[in-house]
Amino acid sequence: MKYANEIKRRRSFAIISHPDAGKTTLTEKLLLFGGAIQIAGAVKSNKIKKHATSDFMEIERQRGISVATSVMTFEYNGILINLLDTPGHKDFAEDTYRTLTAVDSVILVIDSVNGVEEQTRRLMEVCRMRDTPVIVFINKMDRDGKNRFELLEEVEKELNIHLHPMTWPINSGKDFKGVYDLHNKSLVLFTPNTKASDEDVVQIKDLNEPLLDTKIGESDAAMLREDVELVDGVHGELNVDDYLRGKVAPVFFGSAVNNFGVKEMLDTFIRIAPLPQSRETSVRELDVNEDRFSGFIFKIHANLDPKHRDRIAFLRVCSGKFERNKYYHHVRLDKDVRFSNPYSFMARQKDVIEEAYPGDVVGLFDTGNFKIGDTLTEGENLFFTGIPVFSPELFKEVVNKDPMKTKQLEKGLMQLTDEGVAQLFTQFGGNKKIIGCVGELQFEVIQYRLLQEYGASAEFKALPYFKACWITSNDAKKLEDFTRFKTNNIAADKDGHVVYLAQSEWFLNTERQNNPDIEFHFTSEVHK
Ligand code: G4P
């Protein structure tokens, strides 16, 4: 329990959303509250780099997406907050899924005009798998959005989570007047483009006070009274335990670009968000309060500048104290390693750090020793479980264009897939190498990097598969027979787990029906 005080003052979370819902804007406002940046626009300008440092960066710039997930640390009311950024672009969804294993809670941003969108659904599925506590921020209330009750119903139904409104909006679009804070019993009035902390807040403990009519007009006051009676009647006080178990999500309404409703959410966040949590490992549950250090790698970010070929591995500290220059046990490689320049992050700036505690994320320079899911400890042999691998959606065969560079190609494929850029499968029988990704963009990235970094030239030939299913069975003989009969559709992932490559949903369903003793899974885990 040596580090209880450090643990108590930390919160690590990620903001997730469908692209364009307002994640970057909200991030920026939170950083302004934390004093981590001084001017609006600072985060935005990082999103698309002005000077491309390589051709690949040019691809990134042109597509206007941020490949990197960086970590931003700031302090608010004495609480040290680690905000892990996640790429919004769908082609990089796997990166986001893995980042979700490194946080203790999330804030989900929903655009009040568009409601639940494709990425929102998928991201929430990952949160539900881990029962991650979620706070919902309904953004863009300054635009004519969906009816507030219908929107909440849609979110509850589509995302399969109970919602608990913490603030309640008064109109939307050009008639948006603000929100009533149900927890603090105060009226927060909306004026566009307010700066941090100068919101117009009026205490109205009893909504029957005539002051309410004076402030927002009689008809809106009447509607608010009716709405709040309905909402309060259904929800009452937030049960924080239900939130912490991932059963109920508190909801805030606001407008990130106008910095409205953000402070209410941040204040609630630091009041209720979970501290760094204990975690399951391959051998036992690891208590976050243990004195001995442990942590795992959840992301590897390659440096795309050809002059500096190093990579940065992102380590989440799970217990104990991480110290610079101290030897730690790299469990998979069974060797001791130390780091002379571990980094902490503040957007694009990096600072060397001396120590880090549970909940913190440390950037470690890597020359190829790490892969996703690797664990560092003070000697114990364990792996953190629950780091998900999802079935890719696009599959292509690797075609070697330069037989003289076969070794380089193999090395490149191994290292790039260790980073989690894509998944590598080897077909049974034919020994074909198959790359699986969630988006077309990754194939471009891989092709570019194989050539630039390994001197290997490869092309990709599209394959007609729609999913890779990890197959298991209690009956070893049945599994063996199935893999033998279906050789052409069977492959092994990098860890030797067997997958069935399905051409279509119809084929998959047919195989499921014909082989009731075999289970087909769309997800796997790095360490089972
Ligand atoms: P993302 O990171 O989730 O992809 O979204 P981002 O914050 O970049 O926001 C997407 C767009 O939505 C931006 O407009 C942003 O200004 C706008 N936006 C964010 N919050 C609000 C809000 O509360 N109300 C309204 N009306 N708009 C909001 P853009 O035109 O793409 O960029 P910009 O030119 O404004 O920077």
XYZ file of C-alpha atoms and ligand atoms in Angstrom:
564
model
C 0.000 0.000 0.000
C 3.076 2.234 -0.287
C 1.621 4.175 -3.189
C -1.987 4.558 -2.060
C -1.819 8.356 -2.172
C -0.456 8.410 -5.720
C -3.146 5.967 -6.847
C -5.889 7.943 -5.140
C -5.108 11.079 -7.089
C -5.054 9.497 -10.545
C -7.778 8.961 -13.148
C -7.065 7.483 -16.590
C -9.662 7.609 -19.310
C -10.279 7.942 -23.039
C -12.747 9.972 -25.047
C -14.466 7.934 -27.740
C -16.813 8.998 -30.500
C -17.799 8.575 -34.089
C -15.599 10.902 -36.223
C -16.808 14.511 -36.173
C -18.962 14.188 -33.057
C -16.580 16.568 -31.258
C -13.895 14.476 -29.539
C -11.027 16.800 -30.443
C -12.979 19.880 -29.434
C -13.934 18.372 -26.084
C -10.361 17.238 -25.477
C -9.193 20.767 -26.055
C -11.704 22.205 -23.589
C -10.674 19.704 -20.930
C -7.031 20.647 -21.440
C -7.947 24.318 -21.101
C -9.639 23.581 -17.764
C -6.546 21.686 -16.685
C -4.320 24.606 -17.681
C -2.383 22.215 -19.912
C -2.868 24.483 -22.900
C -3.491 28.205 -22.966
C -5.216 28.832 -26.239
C -8.094 27.283 -28.077
C -7.004 25.657 -31.315
C -3.824 24.146 -29.906
C -5.073 20.595 -30.121
C -6.713 21.069 -33.444
C -3.537 22.272 -35.088
C -1.805 19.093 -33.961
C -4.427 16.956 -35.571
C -3.104 17.541 -39.034
C 0.609 18.104 -39.144
C 1.747 21.045 -41.169
C 5.058 19.584 -42.289
C 5.002 16.036 -43.476
C 8.128 14.260 -42.231
C 7.885 11.437 -44.731
C 5.739 10.280 -47.568
C 3.650 8.221 -45.258
C 3.056 11.263 -43.129
C 1.900 12.840 -46.324
C -0.744 10.138 -46.612
C -1.729 10.866 -43.056
C -1.877 14.581 -43.664
C -3.866 14.287 -46.840
C -6.434 12.093 -45.255
C -6.695 14.478 -42.371
C -6.524 11.865 -39.713
C -4.341 11.347 -36.743
C -2.607 7.993 -36.745
C -1.036 8.415 -33.358
C -2.886 7.952 -30.120
C -1.136 10.213 -27.743
C -1.560 10.647 -24.025
C -2.313 13.949 -22.395
C -1.737 14.506 -18.715
C -3.210 17.402 -16.814
C -4.225 18.329 -13.307
C -7.643 19.513 -12.242
C -8.641 20.209 -8.633
C -5.696 18.209 -7.338
C -6.497 15.156 -9.481
C -3.960 13.982 -12.037
C -5.803 13.062 -15.191
C -4.368 10.886 -17.954
C -6.394 11.314 -21.100
C -5.611 8.731 -23.754
C -6.462 9.911 -27.231
C -7.913 7.456 -29.702
C -7.841 7.704 -33.489
C -11.294 8.478 -34.801
C -10.742 7.049 -38.263
C -12.371 3.652 -38.625
C -9.356 2.104 -40.338
C -7.495 2.493 -37.070
C -10.262 1.116 -34.897
C -8.119 -1.723 -33.546
C -5.771 0.822 -32.034
C -8.699 2.370 -30.265
C -9.967 -0.976 -28.990
C -6.597 -1.730 -27.451
C -6.321 1.724 -25.937
C -9.586 0.984 -24.148
C -7.806 -1.816 -22.265
C -5.414 0.742 -20.800
C -8.036 3.094 -19.309
C -10.318 2.755 -16.322
C -13.267 4.627 -17.805
C -14.431 6.456 -20.929
C -16.344 9.538 -21.973
C -18.522 8.873 -24.987
C -19.349 11.875 -27.184
C -22.564 11.718 -29.212
C -23.592 14.273 -31.794
C -27.128 15.388 -30.866
C -28.002 15.752 -34.547
C -26.748 12.355 -35.726
C -27.422 10.295 -32.611
C -25.837 6.862 -32.399
C -23.487 6.215 -35.333
C -21.557 3.191 -36.561
C -18.333 3.783 -34.641
C -20.251 4.680 -31.487
C -21.844 1.243 -31.574
C -18.628 -0.658 -32.084
C -16.680 1.264 -29.479
C -19.403 0.735 -26.927
C -19.388 -2.985 -27.647
C -15.759 -3.052 -26.558
C -16.596 -1.078 -23.408
C -19.411 -3.489 -22.600
C -17.072 -6.480 -22.952
C -15.003 -5.067 -20.119
C -17.836 -3.353 -18.174
C -15.928 -0.089 -18.514
C -17.698 2.797 -16.744
C -19.052 5.292 -19.289
C -20.067 8.953 -19.058
C -22.058 10.228 -22.053
C -21.680 13.775 -23.392
C -24.403 14.775 -25.832
C -22.730 17.417 -27.938
C -23.772 20.157 -30.359
C -26.884 21.200 -28.449
C -26.528 24.549 -30.223
C -27.714 22.777 -33.350
C -31.228 21.568 -34.099
C -30.894 18.040 -32.860
C -33.187 15.140 -32.203
C -35.884 15.342 -29.556
C -34.108 14.892 -26.200
C -36.326 12.028 -24.984
C -36.146 10.184 -28.290
C -32.386 10.631 -28.406
C -31.919 9.163 -24.938
C -34.170 6.268 -25.847
C -32.162 5.636 -29.000
C -28.875 5.671 -27.077
C -30.208 3.324 -24.382
C -31.575 0.876 -26.896
C -28.763 0.905 -29.415
C -25.942 0.870 -26.911
C -27.645 -1.409 -24.448
C -26.944 0.708 -21.382
C -29.170 2.520 -18.883
C -28.770 6.279 -18.945
C -28.983 8.670 -16.047
C -29.370 12.348 -17.028
C -27.209 14.615 -14.831
C -28.177 17.808 -16.644
C -31.281 18.530 -18.671
C -31.363 20.743 -21.778
C -33.665 23.671 -22.400
C -34.404 23.506 -26.126
C -31.754 23.070 -28.786
C -30.477 24.869 -31.858
C -30.941 28.631 -31.929
C -33.414 28.369 -29.029
C -30.931 26.532 -26.816
C -30.969 28.312 -23.466
C -28.786 26.055 -21.375
C -29.181 23.162 -18.995
C -30.606 22.525 -15.571
C -28.035 20.746 -13.409
C -30.088 18.037 -11.713
C -27.349 17.193 -9.244
C -26.415 20.712 -8.078
C -29.929 22.067 -8.596
C -28.772 25.019 -10.616
C -29.569 26.609 -13.920
C -26.626 26.994 -16.271
C -27.417 29.572 -18.919
C -26.005 29.336 -22.402
C -24.177 32.137 -24.125
C -22.213 31.153 -27.207
C -18.398 31.194 -27.175
C -17.824 31.479 -23.447
C -14.329 30.934 -22.120
C -13.452 28.424 -19.427
C -15.174 28.841 -16.056
C -17.251 31.922 -16.794
C -20.563 30.170 -17.180
C -23.676 31.952 -16.023
C -24.902 29.759 -13.169
C -28.003 30.491 -11.102
C -28.920 28.419 -8.064
C -32.549 27.325 -8.336
C -33.140 24.683 -5.683
C -36.862 24.584 -6.266
C -37.968 24.722 -9.882
C -41.221 26.375 -8.803
C -39.322 29.548 -7.938
C -40.544 32.430 -10.164
C -36.865 33.226 -10.825
C -36.901 30.393 -13.332
C -39.631 32.132 -15.363
C -37.669 35.365 -15.252
C -34.540 33.679 -16.501
C -35.833 31.520 -19.337
C -39.401 32.693 -19.970
C -42.686 31.211 -18.873
C -43.230 28.589 -21.527
C -39.702 27.161 -21.382
C -39.901 27.212 -17.588
C -43.140 25.239 -17.717
C -41.618 22.697 -20.095
C -38.502 22.321 -17.949
C -40.620 21.707 -14.840
C -42.546 19.014 -16.666
C -39.406 17.394 -18.115
C -37.567 17.390 -14.797
C -40.508 15.888 -12.965
C -40.563 13.086 -15.483
C -36.811 12.543 -15.465
C -36.470 12.748 -11.667
C -39.400 10.417 -11.215
C -37.734 7.783 -13.369
C -34.121 8.195 -12.297
C -33.686 9.808 -8.856
C -30.107 10.088 -7.552
C -27.287 8.505 -9.540
C -26.175 5.206 -8.068
C -22.398 5.534 -8.372
C -21.855 1.793 -7.904
C -24.037 1.059 -10.932
C -21.925 3.493 -12.937
C -18.701 1.893 -11.715
C -20.001 -1.545 -12.721
C -20.748 -0.251 -16.226
C -24.508 -0.674 -15.799
C -25.589 2.971 -15.820
C -24.081 5.888 -17.744
C -24.515 9.455 -16.439
C -25.447 11.813 -19.279
C -24.551 15.469 -19.813
C -25.859 17.805 -22.504
C -23.660 20.567 -23.880
C -21.778 22.180 -26.676
C -18.057 21.495 -26.709
C -17.177 24.202 -29.200
C -18.891 26.773 -26.966
C -17.312 25.227 -23.888
C -20.766 24.722 -22.499
C -21.698 21.883 -20.153
C -18.103 20.710 -20.086
C -17.282 21.907 -16.570
C -20.334 20.164 -15.076
C -19.162 16.947 -16.657
C -15.529 17.345 -15.598
C -16.537 18.102 -11.995
C -18.681 14.975 -11.927
C -15.958 12.968 -13.620
C -13.408 13.685 -10.897
C -16.039 12.988 -8.238
C -17.150 9.573 -9.520
C -14.670 8.201 -12.088
C -12.828 5.073 -10.987
C -9.285 5.176 -9.602
C -6.752 2.910 -11.314
C -8.201 -0.582 -10.983
C -6.890 -4.031 -10.098
C -6.518 -6.354 -13.090
C -6.805 -9.995 -14.048
C -3.657 -11.777 -15.124
C -2.876 -15.217 -16.477
C -2.092 -16.446 -12.951
C -4.043 -14.343 -10.430
C -5.794 -11.059 -9.852
C -3.200 -8.349 -9.493
C -4.081 -5.785 -6.859
C -3.399 -2.212 -7.948
C -2.120 -1.534 -4.413
C 0.672 -4.093 -4.564
C 4.077 -2.533 -3.971
C 5.856 -4.397 -6.761
C 5.797 -2.851 -10.215
C 3.906 -4.352 -13.142
C 2.644 -2.972 -16.438
C 1.789 -3.951 -19.983
C 2.248 -2.655 -23.532
C -1.016 -1.704 -25.202
C 0.237 0.218 -28.184
C 3.344 0.522 -30.298
C 3.839 3.610 -32.374
C 6.400 3.483 -35.127
C 8.485 6.506 -35.864
C 7.897 7.055 -39.530
C 10.871 9.306 -40.000
C 13.366 7.130 -41.949
C 16.301 8.761 -40.100
C 14.987 7.641 -36.735
C 13.703 4.138 -37.094
C 12.836 3.656 -33.423
C 9.430 2.849 -32.075
C 7.654 3.961 -28.950
C 5.916 1.332 -26.882
C 3.151 2.637 -24.632
C 3.219 1.045 -21.196
C 0.308 1.247 -18.768
C 1.512 0.980 -15.172
C -0.744 -1.476 -13.294
C 0.887 -1.662 -9.852
C 3.884 -0.356 -7.902
C 6.305 2.302 -8.994
C 8.026 2.428 -12.367
C 11.514 3.956 -12.161
C 13.902 5.202 -14.785
C 17.078 3.091 -15.196
C 15.821 0.237 -13.053
C 15.879 -3.306 -14.435
C 12.509 -4.953 -15.051
C 11.604 -8.437 -16.184
C 10.334 -8.707 -19.767
C 8.158 -11.780 -19.239
C 7.805 -13.025 -22.829
C 11.483 -12.718 -23.649
C 12.518 -13.839 -20.168
C 15.155 -11.145 -19.898
C 15.796 -8.051 -17.846
C 15.536 -4.660 -19.491
C 15.899 -1.084 -18.337
C 14.997 2.268 -19.808
C 17.163 5.343 -19.597
C 14.717 7.693 -21.311
C 11.144 6.823 -20.396
C 8.733 9.493 -21.530
C 5.573 11.002 -20.248
C 3.349 12.749 -22.732
C 1.694 16.044 -23.134
C 0.179 16.008 -26.584
C 3.195 16.061 -28.919
C 5.678 17.164 -26.301
C 7.562 14.486 -24.488
C 9.360 14.775 -21.169
C 11.736 12.284 -19.629
C 10.276 11.042 -16.377
C 11.896 9.568 -13.287
C 8.948 7.573 -12.003
C 5.369 6.632 -12.750
C 2.486 5.094 -10.805
C -0.609 2.967 -11.512
C -2.815 4.612 -14.109
C 0.108 6.393 -15.752
C 1.246 5.738 -19.284
C 4.953 5.707 -20.055
C 6.514 5.850 -23.510
C 9.449 3.452 -23.916
C 11.913 3.549 -26.780
C 11.889 0.198 -28.472
C 14.152 -1.335 -31.044
C 11.900 -4.294 -31.738
C 11.706 -6.010 -28.346
C 8.058 -5.374 -27.706
C 4.788 -6.602 -29.032
C 1.257 -5.729 -27.974
C 0.372 -7.367 -24.682
C 3.936 -7.742 -23.394
C 4.339 -7.474 -19.643
C 7.059 -5.976 -17.489
C 7.297 -6.997 -13.823
C 9.764 -7.134 -10.947
C 10.309 -10.825 -11.614
C 6.923 -12.542 -11.569
C 5.851 -14.416 -14.698
C 2.391 -13.186 -15.584
C 0.444 -11.688 -18.466
C -2.484 -9.324 -18.296
C -5.543 -10.915 -19.859
C -8.446 -9.262 -21.656
C -6.482 -7.517 -24.415
C -8.781 -8.187 -27.338
C -8.028 -9.162 -30.912
C -10.887 -8.657 -33.343
C -11.535 -10.387 -36.592
C -10.210 -8.319 -39.484
C -12.639 -7.389 -42.232
C -10.339 -7.284 -45.240
C -7.981 -10.065 -46.198
C -5.172 -10.023 -48.713
C -2.502 -12.482 -49.706
C 1.057 -11.201 -49.550
C 2.798 -11.492 -52.915
C 6.574 -11.191 -52.728
C 7.815 -9.089 -55.647
C 11.503 -9.504 -54.905
C 12.593 -13.078 -54.050
C 16.050 -11.778 -53.083
C 14.437 -9.985 -50.164
C 12.335 -12.832 -48.771
C 14.007 -12.693 -45.360
C 13.481 -8.944 -45.080
C 9.854 -9.345 -46.057
C 9.287 -11.966 -43.383
C 11.009 -9.891 -40.747
C 9.025 -6.817 -41.766
C 5.732 -8.665 -41.650
C 6.531 -10.073 -38.210
C 7.553 -6.726 -36.766
C 4.721 -4.711 -38.264
C 2.134 -7.179 -37.065
C 3.774 -7.178 -33.593
C 2.972 -3.482 -33.549
C -0.652 -4.306 -34.185
C -0.830 -2.548 -37.558
C -2.507 -5.655 -38.977
C -2.884 -9.363 -38.304
C -0.864 -12.071 -39.982
C -2.293 -15.501 -40.777
C -0.588 -18.474 -42.367
C -2.818 -20.733 -44.398
C -2.723 -24.447 -43.635
C -1.450 -26.557 -46.463
C -0.535 -23.863 -48.953
C 1.441 -21.764 -46.453
C 0.088 -18.575 -47.977
C 0.758 -15.480 -45.872
C -2.439 -13.539 -45.350
C -2.720 -10.037 -43.935
C -5.967 -9.060 -42.260
C -6.928 -5.440 -41.552
C -9.972 -3.396 -40.663
C -9.340 -0.758 -43.346
C -7.775 -0.362 -46.788
C -5.459 2.329 -45.479
C -3.437 -0.191 -43.482
C -2.438 -2.093 -46.606
C -0.965 1.118 -47.970
C 0.826 1.728 -44.699
C 2.263 -1.806 -44.668
C 3.369 -1.703 -48.288
C 5.044 1.643 -47.772
C 6.769 0.631 -44.581
C 7.941 -2.764 -45.885
C 9.745 -0.960 -48.662
C 11.069 1.987 -46.655
C 12.085 0.170 -43.508
C 12.922 -3.344 -44.687
C 13.739 -2.897 -48.379
C 11.098 -5.524 -49.216
C 8.626 -5.031 -51.987
C 5.285 -6.711 -51.691
C 1.924 -6.529 -53.310
C -1.415 -7.633 -51.984
C -3.964 -9.831 -53.690
C -7.505 -9.504 -52.389
C -9.046 -12.660 -50.919
C -12.792 -13.262 -50.722
C -13.084 -13.660 -46.958
C -15.307 -11.581 -44.717
C -14.272 -12.768 -41.248
C -11.653 -14.821 -39.468
C -13.205 -16.928 -36.709
C -11.071 -18.445 -34.006
C -12.302 -22.003 -33.607
C -12.334 -24.066 -30.432
C -13.987 -27.285 -29.324
C -14.120 -29.572 -26.307
C -13.760 -32.433 -28.727
C -10.180 -32.388 -30.059
C -10.925 -35.043 -32.680
C -13.823 -33.054 -34.168
C -11.655 -29.947 -34.357
C -8.889 -31.860 -36.061
C -11.314 -33.385 -38.591
C -12.819 -29.971 -39.343
C -9.439 -28.363 -39.960
C -8.462 -31.269 -42.203
C -11.623 -31.161 -44.311
C -11.548 -27.394 -44.633
C -7.814 -26.917 -45.132
C -8.205 -24.192 -47.730
C -10.135 -22.049 -45.289
C -8.017 -22.768 -42.248
C -5.095 -20.684 -41.095
C -3.089 -20.070 -37.953
C -2.713 -16.656 -36.375
C 0.700 -15.537 -35.172
C 0.318 -17.258 -31.832
C -0.625 -20.539 -33.488
C -4.354 -20.286 -32.745
C -6.477 -21.836 -35.462
C -8.916 -19.672 -37.444
C -11.584 -20.485 -39.979
C -11.701 -17.953 -42.837
C -15.323 -17.539 -43.825
C -16.256 -16.309 -47.309
C -19.613 -15.000 -46.214
C -22.105 -15.036 -43.402
C -23.975 -17.786 -45.203
C -20.915 -20.069 -45.266
C -20.254 -19.372 -41.623
C -23.813 -20.162 -40.593
C -23.749 -23.362 -42.612
C -20.540 -24.488 -40.915
C -21.983 -23.585 -37.535
C -25.030 -25.722 -38.210
C -23.053 -28.650 -39.587
C -20.547 -28.575 -36.752
C -22.414 -27.993 -33.501
C -19.411 -29.134 -31.434
C -17.206 -26.396 -32.779
C -17.336 -22.842 -31.511
C -16.642 -19.946 -33.866
C -15.434 -16.728 -32.198
C -15.101 -13.257 -33.758
C -12.666 -12.175 -31.074
C -9.653 -13.630 -29.400
C -7.310 -12.425 -26.711
C -3.603 -11.716 -26.855
C -3.131 -13.857 -23.745
C -5.797 -16.397 -22.985
P -13.821 14.682 -33.824
O -12.539 14.932 -33.109
O -14.799 13.857 -33.036
O -13.658 14.163 -35.206
O -14.602 16.084 -34.000
P -14.071 17.574 -33.868
O -13.840 17.940 -32.453
O -12.968 17.783 -34.822
O -15.378 18.342 -34.337
C -15.944 18.143 -35.604
C -16.637 19.417 -36.049
O -17.742 19.697 -35.161
C -15.751 20.650 -36.007
O -16.159 21.479 -37.056
C -16.121 21.289 -34.683
O -15.864 22.662 -34.648
C -17.604 20.999 -34.635
N -18.151 21.028 -33.265
C -17.630 20.490 -32.135
N -18.433 20.748 -31.083
C -19.483 21.441 -31.549
C -20.643 21.998 -30.935
O -20.878 21.915 -29.740
N -21.509 22.669 -31.760
C -21.299 22.795 -33.103
N -22.205 23.459 -33.809
N -20.202 22.292 -33.704
C -19.308 21.621 -32.938
P -15.358 21.596 -38.405
O -16.107 22.514 -39.271
O -15.060 20.216 -38.925
O -13.992 22.169 -37.959
P -13.656 23.662 -37.559
O -13.427 24.320 -38.871
O -14.825 24.214 -36.807
O -12.447 23.550 -36.737
